[in-house]
Amino acid sequence: MPTPTLTTSAYVLHNLGLAAGFGGSLFGRVALNPSAKLINDKQDRAKIVNAAWNGYNIINALGVGATAITWFFGRSKINGRSISPVAHKLVIAKDFLMGATLVSGLVNLIGGGFLAKRALGDGIAMESGSKAADDAPQDVKSTTKLVNWLGVFNLATMAGLIGVSTWLDNTAMTSSKWKLIARVLP
């Protein structure tokens, strides 16, 4: 049975959004932030790291936004009950993970914007891409800790989304009910 074009396009957009959000955040956390220590000047370090993150925040927001839009649109049409009890539970789990990803990502976006403004405007000192210097203002230290904690949380929720999405896809593909539903999708 051929896969419907609109459904396939939404599926691709959904997965590309997850890939962009997860991949970029993982790269920043494990490669960019630790490598910033190679920059000798602590204020330059903060400027470069914050400029890099702010540059990627647009891609991250668009990616996660595309994932959310395609999920909530599809979710409004099919809740999983029509497929199986397991699929319904996976849909609820994905709802939770999507909400947690969106909220933590938004708070991180705001916190990152604050840090970038401070780094590029006032100049702040950073020990690494993820640790404010001891002589940094307290609001910068607190925001850096929040952004780091939420960054790890956000990565975990996106990893959960990828896992639950795969499980849900596999559950749907083995369902004869889903195969009947898929025939009428655009």
JSON list of C-alpha atoms in Angstrom, two decimals:
[
{"chain": "A", "resi": 1, "resn": "MET", "atom": "CA", "xyz": [0.00, 0.00, 0.00]},
{"chain": "A", "resi": 2, "resn": "PRO", "atom": "CA", "xyz": [1.51, 3.41, -0.96]},
{"chain": "A", "resi": 3, "resn": "THR", "atom": "CA", "xyz": [2.01, 5.86, 1.89]},
{"chain": "A", "resi": 4, "resn": "PRO", "atom": "CA", "xyz": [-0.03, 9.08, 1.62]},
{"chain": "A", "resi": 5, "resn": "THR", "atom": "CA", "xyz": [2.05, 12.13, 0.59]},
{"chain": "A", "resi": 6, "resn": "LEU", "atom": "CA", "xyz": [0.84, 14.57, 3.27]},
{"chain": "A", "resi": 7, "resn": "THR", "atom": "CA", "xyz": [1.19, 12.01, 6.04]},
{"chain": "A", "resi": 8, "resn": "THR", "atom": "CA", "xyz": [4.69, 11.09, 4.85]},
{"chain": "A", "resi": 9, "resn": "SER", "atom": "CA", "xyz": [5.73, 14.75, 4.62]},
{"chain": "A", "resi": 10, "resn": "ALA", "atom": "CA", "xyz": [4.50, 15.42, 8.15]},
{"chain": "A", "resi": 11, "resn": "TYR", "atom": "CA", "xyz": [6.31, 12.31, 9.40]},
{"chain": "A", "resi": 12, "resn": "VAL", "atom": "CA", "xyz": [9.57, 13.43, 7.78]},
{"chain": "A", "resi": 13, "resn": "LEU", "atom": "CA", "xyz": [9.20, 16.97, 9.16]},
{"chain": "A", "resi": 14, "resn": "HIS", "atom": "CA", "xyz": [8.45, 15.54, 12.62]},
{"chain": "A", "resi": 15, "resn": "ASN", "atom": "CA", "xyz": [11.58, 13.38, 12.62]},
{"chain": "A", "resi": 16, "resn": "LEU", "atom": "CA", "xyz": [13.84, 16.04, 11.11]},
{"chain": "A", "resi": 17, "resn": "GLY", "atom": "CA", "xyz": [12.72, 18.42, 13.86]},
{"chain": "A", "resi": 18, "resn": "LEU", "atom": "CA", "xyz": [13.64, 15.88, 16.53]},
{"chain": "A", "resi": 19, "resn": "ALA", "atom": "CA", "xyz": [16.98, 15.20, 14.84]},
{"chain": "A", "resi": 20, "resn": "ALA", "atom": "CA", "xyz": [17.85, 18.91, 14.65]},
{"chain": "A", "resi": 21, "resn": "GLY", "atom": "CA", "xyz": [16.86, 19.55, 18.27]},
{"chain": "A", "resi": 22, "resn": "PHE", "atom": "CA", "xyz": [18.56, 16.52, 19.74]},
{"chain": "A", "resi": 23, "resn": "GLY", "atom": "CA", "xyz": [21.67, 16.54, 17.55]},
{"chain": "A", "resi": 24, "resn": "GLY", "atom": "CA", "xyz": [22.42, 20.23, 17.98]},
{"chain": "A", "resi": 25, "resn": "SER", "atom": "CA", "xyz": [21.87, 20.17, 21.72]},
{"chain": "A", "resi": 26, "resn": "LEU", "atom": "CA", "xyz": [23.99, 17.06, 22.13]},
{"chain": "A", "resi": 27, "resn": "PHE", "atom": "CA", "xyz": [26.81, 18.59, 20.06]},
{"chain": "A", "resi": 28, "resn": "GLY", "atom": "CA", "xyz": [26.71, 21.78, 22.11]},
{"chain": "A", "resi": 29, "resn": "ARG", "atom": "CA", "xyz": [26.78, 19.95, 25.42]},
{"chain": "A", "resi": 30, "resn": "VAL", "atom": "CA", "xyz": [29.50, 17.39, 24.68]},
{"chain": "A", "resi": 31, "resn": "ALA", "atom": "CA", "xyz": [31.68, 19.22, 22.14]},
{"chain": "A", "resi": 32, "resn": "LEU", "atom": "CA", "xyz": [31.17, 23.00, 22.04]},
{"chain": "A", "resi": 33, "resn": "ASN", "atom": "CA", "xyz": [30.89, 23.79, 25.74]},
{"chain": "A", "resi": 34, "resn": "PRO", "atom": "CA", "xyz": [33.95, 21.77, 26.88]},
{"chain": "A", "resi": 35, "resn": "SER", "atom": "CA", "xyz": [36.04, 23.00, 23.91]},
{"chain": "A", "resi": 36, "resn": "ALA", "atom": "CA", "xyz": [35.46, 26.61, 24.92]},
{"chain": "A", "resi": 37, "resn": "LYS", "atom": "CA", "xyz": [38.19, 26.15, 27.55]},
{"chain": "A", "resi": 38, "resn": "LEU", "atom": "CA", "xyz": [40.69, 26.41, 24.69]},
{"chain": "A", "resi": 39, "resn": "ILE", "atom": "CA", "xyz": [39.88, 30.13, 24.40]},
{"chain": "A", "resi": 40, "resn": "ASN", "atom": "CA", "xyz": [42.18, 31.89, 26.85]},
{"chain": "A", "resi": 41, "resn": "ASP", "atom": "CA", "xyz": [40.19, 35.06, 27.51]},
{"chain": "A", "resi": 42, "resn": "LYS", "atom": "CA", "xyz": [37.18, 34.24, 29.71]},
{"chain": "A", "resi": 43, "resn": "GLN", "atom": "CA", "xyz": [35.06, 37.07, 28.29]},
{"chain": "A", "resi": 44, "resn": "ASP", "atom": "CA", "xyz": [35.84, 36.08, 24.71]},
{"chain": "A", "resi": 45, "resn": "ARG", "atom": "CA", "xyz": [34.97, 32.52, 25.68]},
{"chain": "A", "resi": 46, "resn": "ALA", "atom": "CA", "xyz": [31.54, 33.68, 26.88]},
{"chain": "A", "resi": 47, "resn": "LYS", "atom": "CA", "xyz": [30.96, 35.75, 23.74]},
{"chain": "A", "resi": 48, "resn": "ILE", "atom": "CA", "xyz": [31.84, 32.94, 21.36]},
{"chain": "A", "resi": 49, "resn": "VAL", "atom": "CA", "xyz": [29.88, 30.24, 23.17]},
{"chain": "A", "resi": 50, "resn": "ASN", "atom": "CA", "xyz": [26.80, 32.41, 23.59]},
{"chain": "A", "resi": 51, "resn": "ALA", "atom": "CA", "xyz": [26.92, 33.61, 19.98]},
{"chain": "A", "resi": 52, "resn": "ALA", "atom": "CA", "xyz": [27.16, 29.99, 18.81]},
{"chain": "A", "resi": 53, "resn": "TRP", "atom": "CA", "xyz": [24.26, 28.84, 20.98]},
{"chain": "A", "resi": 54, "resn": "ASN", "atom": "CA", "xyz": [22.13, 31.82, 19.96]},
{"chain": "A", "resi": 55, "resn": "GLY", "atom": "CA", "xyz": [22.82, 31.03, 16.33]},
{"chain": "A", "resi": 56, "resn": "TYR", "atom": "CA", "xyz": [21.65, 27.47, 16.81]},
{"chain": "A", "resi": 57, "resn": "ASN", "atom": "CA", "xyz": [18.65, 28.38, 18.97]},
{"chain": "A", "resi": 58, "resn": "ILE", "atom": "CA", "xyz": [16.73, 29.39, 15.83]},
{"chain": "A", "resi": 59, "resn": "ILE", "atom": "CA", "xyz": [17.30, 25.98, 14.22]},
{"chain": "A", "resi": 60, "resn": "ASN", "atom": "CA", "xyz": [16.48, 24.23, 17.50]},
{"chain": "A", "resi": 61, "resn": "ALA", "atom": "CA", "xyz": [13.26, 26.21, 17.98]},
{"chain": "A", "resi": 62, "resn": "LEU", "atom": "CA", "xyz": [12.15, 25.61, 14.39]},
{"chain": "A", "resi": 63, "resn": "GLY", "atom": "CA", "xyz": [12.97, 21.90, 14.64]},
{"chain": "A", "resi": 64, "resn": "VAL", "atom": "CA", "xyz": [11.21, 21.28, 17.92]},
{"chain": "A", "resi": 65, "resn": "GLY", "atom": "CA", "xyz": [8.36, 23.55, 16.81]},
{"chain": "A", "resi": 66, "resn": "ALA", "atom": "CA", "xyz": [7.89, 21.50, 13.62]},
{"chain": "A", "resi": 67, "resn": "THR", "atom": "CA", "xyz": [7.89, 18.32, 15.69]},
{"chain": "A", "resi": 68, "resn": "ALA", "atom": "CA", "xyz": [5.28, 19.74, 18.06]},
{"chain": "A", "resi": 69, "resn": "ILE", "atom": "CA", "xyz": [3.02, 21.04, 15.29]},
{"chain": "A", "resi": 70, "resn": "THR", "atom": "CA", "xyz": [3.03, 17.78, 13.38]},
{"chain": "A", "resi": 71, "resn": "TRP", "atom": "CA", "xyz": [2.50, 15.79, 16.58]},
{"chain": "A", "resi": 72, "resn": "PHE", "atom": "CA", "xyz": [-0.37, 17.90, 17.91]},
{"chain": "A", "resi": 73, "resn": "PHE", "atom": "CA", "xyz": [-2.08, 18.00, 14.51]},
{"chain": "A", "resi": 74, "resn": "GLY", "atom": "CA", "xyz": [-1.83, 14.23, 14.12]},
{"chain": "A", "resi": 75, "resn": "ARG", "atom": "CA", "xyz": [-2.74, 13.75, 17.76]},
{"chain": "A", "resi": 76, "resn": "SER", "atom": "CA", "xyz": [-5.92, 15.76, 17.28]},
{"chain": "A", "resi": 77, "resn": "LYS", "atom": "CA", "xyz": [-7.01, 13.24, 14.62]},
{"chain": "A", "resi": 78, "resn": "ILE", "atom": "CA", "xyz": [-5.92, 9.94, 16.19]},
{"chain": "A", "resi": 79, "resn": "ASN", "atom": "CA", "xyz": [-5.44, 9.36, 19.93]},
{"chain": "A", "resi": 80, "resn": "GLY", "atom": "CA", "xyz": [-4.11, 5.82, 19.81]},
{"chain": "A", "resi": 81, "resn": "ARG", "atom": "CA", "xyz": [-7.23, 4.20, 21.24]},
{"chain": "A", "resi": 82, "resn": "SER", "atom": "CA", "xyz": [-8.31, 3.24, 17.75]},
{"chain": "A", "resi": 83, "resn": "ILE", "atom": "CA", "xyz": [-5.06, 1.31, 17.29]},
{"chain": "A", "resi": 84, "resn": "SER", "atom": "CA", "xyz": [-4.54, -0.50, 20.61]},
{"chain": "A", "resi": 85, "resn": "PRO", "atom": "CA", "xyz": [-4.37, 0.03, 24.40]},
{"chain": "A", "resi": 86, "resn": "VAL", "atom": "CA", "xyz": [-0.56, 0.04, 24.16]},
{"chain": "A", "resi": 87, "resn": "ALA", "atom": "CA", "xyz": [-0.63, 2.68, 21.42]},
{"chain": "A", "resi": 88, "resn": "HIS", "atom": "CA", "xyz": [-2.93, 4.85, 23.55]},
{"chain": "A", "resi": 89, "resn": "LYS", "atom": "CA", "xyz": [-0.49, 4.67, 26.49]},
{"chain": "A", "resi": 90, "resn": "LEU", "atom": "CA", "xyz": [2.39, 5.56, 24.17]},
{"chain": "A", "resi": 91, "resn": "VAL", "atom": "CA", "xyz": [0.44, 8.55, 22.86]},
{"chain": "A", "resi": 92, "resn": "ILE", "atom": "CA", "xyz": [-0.05, 9.80, 26.43]},
{"chain": "A", "resi": 93, "resn": "ALA", "atom": "CA", "xyz": [3.65, 9.28, 27.18]},
{"chain": "A", "resi": 94, "resn": "LYS", "atom": "CA", "xyz": [4.55, 11.19, 24.03]},
{"chain": "A", "resi": 95, "resn": "ASP", "atom": "CA", "xyz": [2.18, 14.03, 25.02]},
{"chain": "A", "resi": 96, "resn": "PHE", "atom": "CA", "xyz": [4.00, 14.33, 28.35]},
{"chain": "A", "resi": 97, "resn": "LEU", "atom": "CA", "xyz": [7.46, 14.22, 26.76]},
{"chain": "A", "resi": 98, "resn": "MET", "atom": "CA", "xyz": [6.47, 16.74, 24.08]},
{"chain": "A", "resi": 99, "resn": "GLY", "atom": "CA", "xyz": [5.14, 19.15, 26.72]},
{"chain": "A", "resi": 100, "resn": "ALA", "atom": "CA", "xyz": [8.26, 18.75, 28.87]},
{"chain": "A", "resi": 101, "resn": "THR", "atom": "CA", "xyz": [10.48, 19.31, 25.82]},
{"chain": "A", "resi": 102, "resn": "LEU", "atom": "CA", "xyz": [8.60, 22.45, 24.82]},
{"chain": "A", "resi": 103, "resn": "VAL", "atom": "CA", "xyz": [8.55, 23.99, 28.30]},
{"chain": "A", "resi": 104, "resn": "SER", "atom": "CA", "xyz": [12.19, 23.22, 29.12]},
{"chain": "A", "resi": 105, "resn": "GLY", "atom": "CA", "xyz": [13.25, 24.39, 25.67]},
{"chain": "A", "resi": 106, "resn": "LEU", "atom": "CA", "xyz": [11.38, 27.68, 26.02]},
{"chain": "A", "resi": 107, "resn": "VAL", "atom": "CA", "xyz": [12.84, 28.40, 29.46]},
{"chain": "A", "resi": 108, "resn": "ASN", "atom": "CA", "xyz": [16.29, 27.51, 28.12]},
{"chain": "A", "resi": 109, "resn": "LEU", "atom": "CA", "xyz": [15.77, 29.83, 25.15]},
{"chain": "A", "resi": 110, "resn": "ILE", "atom": "CA", "xyz": [14.90, 32.71, 27.47]},
{"chain": "A", "resi": 111, "resn": "GLY", "atom": "CA", "xyz": [17.80, 31.94, 29.84]},
{"chain": "A", "resi": 112, "resn": "GLY", "atom": "CA", "xyz": [20.22, 31.57, 26.95]},
{"chain": "A", "resi": 113, "resn": "GLY", "atom": "CA", "xyz": [19.05, 34.88, 25.51]},
{"chain": "A", "resi": 114, "resn": "PHE", "atom": "CA", "xyz": [19.71, 36.56, 28.86]},
{"chain": "A", "resi": 115, "resn": "LEU", "atom": "CA", "xyz": [23.21, 35.07, 29.03]},
{"chain": "A", "resi": 116, "resn": "ALA", "atom": "CA", "xyz": [23.99, 36.03, 25.44]},
{"chain": "A", "resi": 117, "resn": "LYS", "atom": "CA", "xyz": [22.84, 39.61, 26.03]},
{"chain": "A", "resi": 118, "resn": "ARG", "atom": "CA", "xyz": [25.06, 39.82, 29.11]},
{"chain": "A", "resi": 119, "resn": "ALA", "atom": "CA", "xyz": [28.04, 38.18, 27.39]},
{"chain": "A", "resi": 120, "resn": "LEU", "atom": "CA", "xyz": [27.84, 40.21, 24.21]},
{"chain": "A", "resi": 121, "resn": "GLY", "atom": "CA", "xyz": [26.85, 43.47, 25.91]},
{"chain": "A", "resi": 122, "resn": "ASP", "atom": "CA", "xyz": [28.29, 43.77, 29.40]},
{"chain": "A", "resi": 123, "resn": "GLY", "atom": "CA", "xyz": [30.88, 41.05, 29.06]},
{"chain": "A", "resi": 124, "resn": "ILE", "atom": "CA", "xyz": [30.83, 38.15, 31.49]},
{"chain": "A", "resi": 125, "resn": "ALA", "atom": "CA", "xyz": [33.50, 35.63, 32.32]},
{"chain": "A", "resi": 126, "resn": "MET", "atom": "CA", "xyz": [33.01, 31.90, 31.72]},
{"chain": "A", "resi": 127, "resn": "GLU", "atom": "CA", "xyz": [35.19, 29.00, 32.88]},
{"chain": "A", "resi": 128, "resn": "SER", "atom": "CA", "xyz": [33.82, 26.83, 30.08]},
{"chain": "A", "resi": 129, "resn": "GLY", "atom": "CA", "xyz": [30.80, 26.91, 27.84]},
{"chain": "A", "resi": 130, "resn": "SER", "atom": "CA", "xyz": [28.69, 25.63, 30.69]},
{"chain": "A", "resi": 131, "resn": "LYS", "atom": "CA", "xyz": [30.22, 27.17, 33.82]},
{"chain": "A", "resi": 132, "resn": "ALA", "atom": "CA", "xyz": [30.30, 30.82, 34.80]},
{"chain": "A", "resi": 133, "resn": "ALA", "atom": "CA", "xyz": [33.55, 32.10, 36.27]},
{"chain": "A", "resi": 134, "resn": "ASP", "atom": "CA", "xyz": [33.77, 32.58, 40.02]},
{"chain": "A", "resi": 135, "resn": "ASP", "atom": "CA", "xyz": [33.84, 36.35, 39.55]},
{"chain": "A", "resi": 136, "resn": "ALA", "atom": "CA", "xyz": [30.70, 36.40, 37.34]},
{"chain": "A", "resi": 137, "resn": "PRO", "atom": "CA", "xyz": [27.62, 38.14, 38.77]},
{"chain": "A", "resi": 138, "resn": "GLN", "atom": "CA", "xyz": [25.28, 35.94, 40.80]},
{"chain": "A", "resi": 139, "resn": "ASP", "atom": "CA", "xyz": [22.41, 36.25, 38.28]},
{"chain": "A", "resi": 140, "resn": "VAL", "atom": "CA", "xyz": [24.72, 34.94, 35.56]},
{"chain": "A", "resi": 141, "resn": "LYS", "atom": "CA", "xyz": [25.84, 32.03, 37.75]},
{"chain": "A", "resi": 142, "resn": "SER", "atom": "CA", "xyz": [22.24, 31.14, 38.64]},
{"chain": "A", "resi": 143, "resn": "THR", "atom": "CA", "xyz": [21.02, 31.38, 35.06]},
{"chain": "A", "resi": 144, "resn": "THR", "atom": "CA", "xyz": [23.97, 29.31, 33.81]},
{"chain": "A", "resi": 145, "resn": "LYS", "atom": "CA", "xyz": [23.14, 26.55, 36.32]},
{"chain": "A", "resi": 146, "resn": "LEU", "atom": "CA", "xyz": [19.46, 26.63, 35.31]},
{"chain": "A", "resi": 147, "resn": "VAL", "atom": "CA", "xyz": [20.28, 26.53, 31.59]},
{"chain": "A", "resi": 148, "resn": "ASN", "atom": "CA", "xyz": [22.68, 23.62, 32.13]},
{"chain": "A", "resi": 149, "resn": "TRP", "atom": "CA", "xyz": [20.23, 21.60, 34.21]},
{"chain": "A", "resi": 150, "resn": "LEU", "atom": "CA", "xyz": [17.40, 22.24, 31.75]},
{"chain": "A", "resi": 151, "resn": "GLY", "atom": "CA", "xyz": [19.73, 21.42, 28.86]},
{"chain": "A", "resi": 152, "resn": "VAL", "atom": "CA", "xyz": [20.33, 17.94, 30.25]},
{"chain": "A", "resi": 153, "resn": "PHE", "atom": "CA", "xyz": [16.61, 17.55, 31.03]},
{"chain": "A", "resi": 154, "resn": "ASN", "atom": "CA", "xyz": [15.71, 18.71, 27.51]},
{"chain": "A", "resi": 155, "resn": "LEU", "atom": "CA", "xyz": [18.11, 16.20, 25.95]},
{"chain": "A", "resi": 156, "resn": "ALA", "atom": "CA", "xyz": [16.56, 13.44, 28.06]},
{"chain": "A", "resi": 157, "resn": "THR", "atom": "CA", "xyz": [13.02, 14.39, 27.03]},
{"chain": "A", "resi": 158, "resn": "MET", "atom": "CA", "xyz": [14.01, 14.55, 23.36]},
{"chain": "A", "resi": 159, "resn": "ALA", "atom": "CA", "xyz": [15.69, 11.14, 23.63]},
{"chain": "A", "resi": 160, "resn": "GLY", "atom": "CA", "xyz": [12.48, 9.89, 25.22]},
{"chain": "A", "resi": 161, "resn": "LEU", "atom": "CA", "xyz": [10.48, 11.37, 22.34]},
{"chain": "A", "resi": 162, "resn": "ILE", "atom": "CA", "xyz": [12.67, 9.60, 19.82]},
{"chain": "A", "resi": 163, "resn": "GLY", "atom": "CA", "xyz": [12.28, 6.30, 21.68]},
{"chain": "A", "resi": 164, "resn": "VAL", "atom": "CA", "xyz": [8.53, 6.57, 22.23]},
{"chain": "A", "resi": 165, "resn": "SER", "atom": "CA", "xyz": [8.00, 7.73, 18.64]},
{"chain": "A", "resi": 166, "resn": "THR", "atom": "CA", "xyz": [9.83, 4.67, 17.35]},
{"chain": "A", "resi": 167, "resn": "TRP", "atom": "CA", "xyz": [7.90, 2.36, 19.65]},
{"chain": "A", "resi": 168, "resn": "LEU", "atom": "CA", "xyz": [4.61, 3.99, 18.65]},
{"chain": "A", "resi": 169, "resn": "ASP", "atom": "CA", "xyz": [5.48, 3.73, 14.94]},
{"chain": "A", "resi": 170, "resn": "ASN", "atom": "CA", "xyz": [6.32, 0.04, 15.31]},
{"chain": "A", "resi": 171, "resn": "THR", "atom": "CA", "xyz": [3.11, -0.58, 17.25]},
{"chain": "A", "resi": 172, "resn": "ALA", "atom": "CA", "xyz": [1.05, 1.17, 14.59]},
{"chain": "A", "resi": 173, "resn": "MET", "atom": "CA", "xyz": [2.69, -0.64, 11.69]},
{"chain": "A", "resi": 174, "resn": "THR", "atom": "CA", "xyz": [1.79, -4.04, 13.15]},
{"chain": "A", "resi": 175, "resn": "SER", "atom": "CA", "xyz": [-1.83, -3.01, 13.74]},
{"chain": "A", "resi": 176, "resn": "SER", "atom": "CA", "xyz": [-4.47, -4.05, 11.23]},
{"chain": "A", "resi": 177, "resn": "LYS", "atom": "CA", "xyz": [-6.66, -1.22, 12.59]},
{"chain": "A", "resi": 178, "resn": "TRP", "atom": "CA", "xyz": [-3.94, 1.31, 11.78]},
{"chain": "A", "resi": 179, "resn": "LYS", "atom": "CA", "xyz": [-3.58, -0.08, 8.26]},
{"chain": "A", "resi": 180, "resn": "LEU", "atom": "CA", "xyz": [-7.29, 0.56, 7.70]},
{"chain": "A", "resi": 181, "resn": "ILE", "atom": "CA", "xyz": [-7.03, 4.10, 9.13]},
{"chain": "A", "resi": 182, "resn": "ALA", "atom": "CA", "xyz": [-3.93, 4.86, 7.05]},
{"chain": "A", "resi": 183, "resn": "ARG", "atom": "CA", "xyz": [-5.83, 4.15, 3.83]},
{"chain": "A", "resi": 184, "resn": "VAL", "atom": "CA", "xyz": [-7.99, 7.25, 4.33]},
{"chain": "A", "resi": 185, "resn": "LEU", "atom": "CA", "xyz": [-5.18, 9.62, 5.37]},
{"chain": "A", "resi": 186, "resn": "PRO", "atom": "CA", "xyz": [-4.23, 12.36, 2.90]}
]
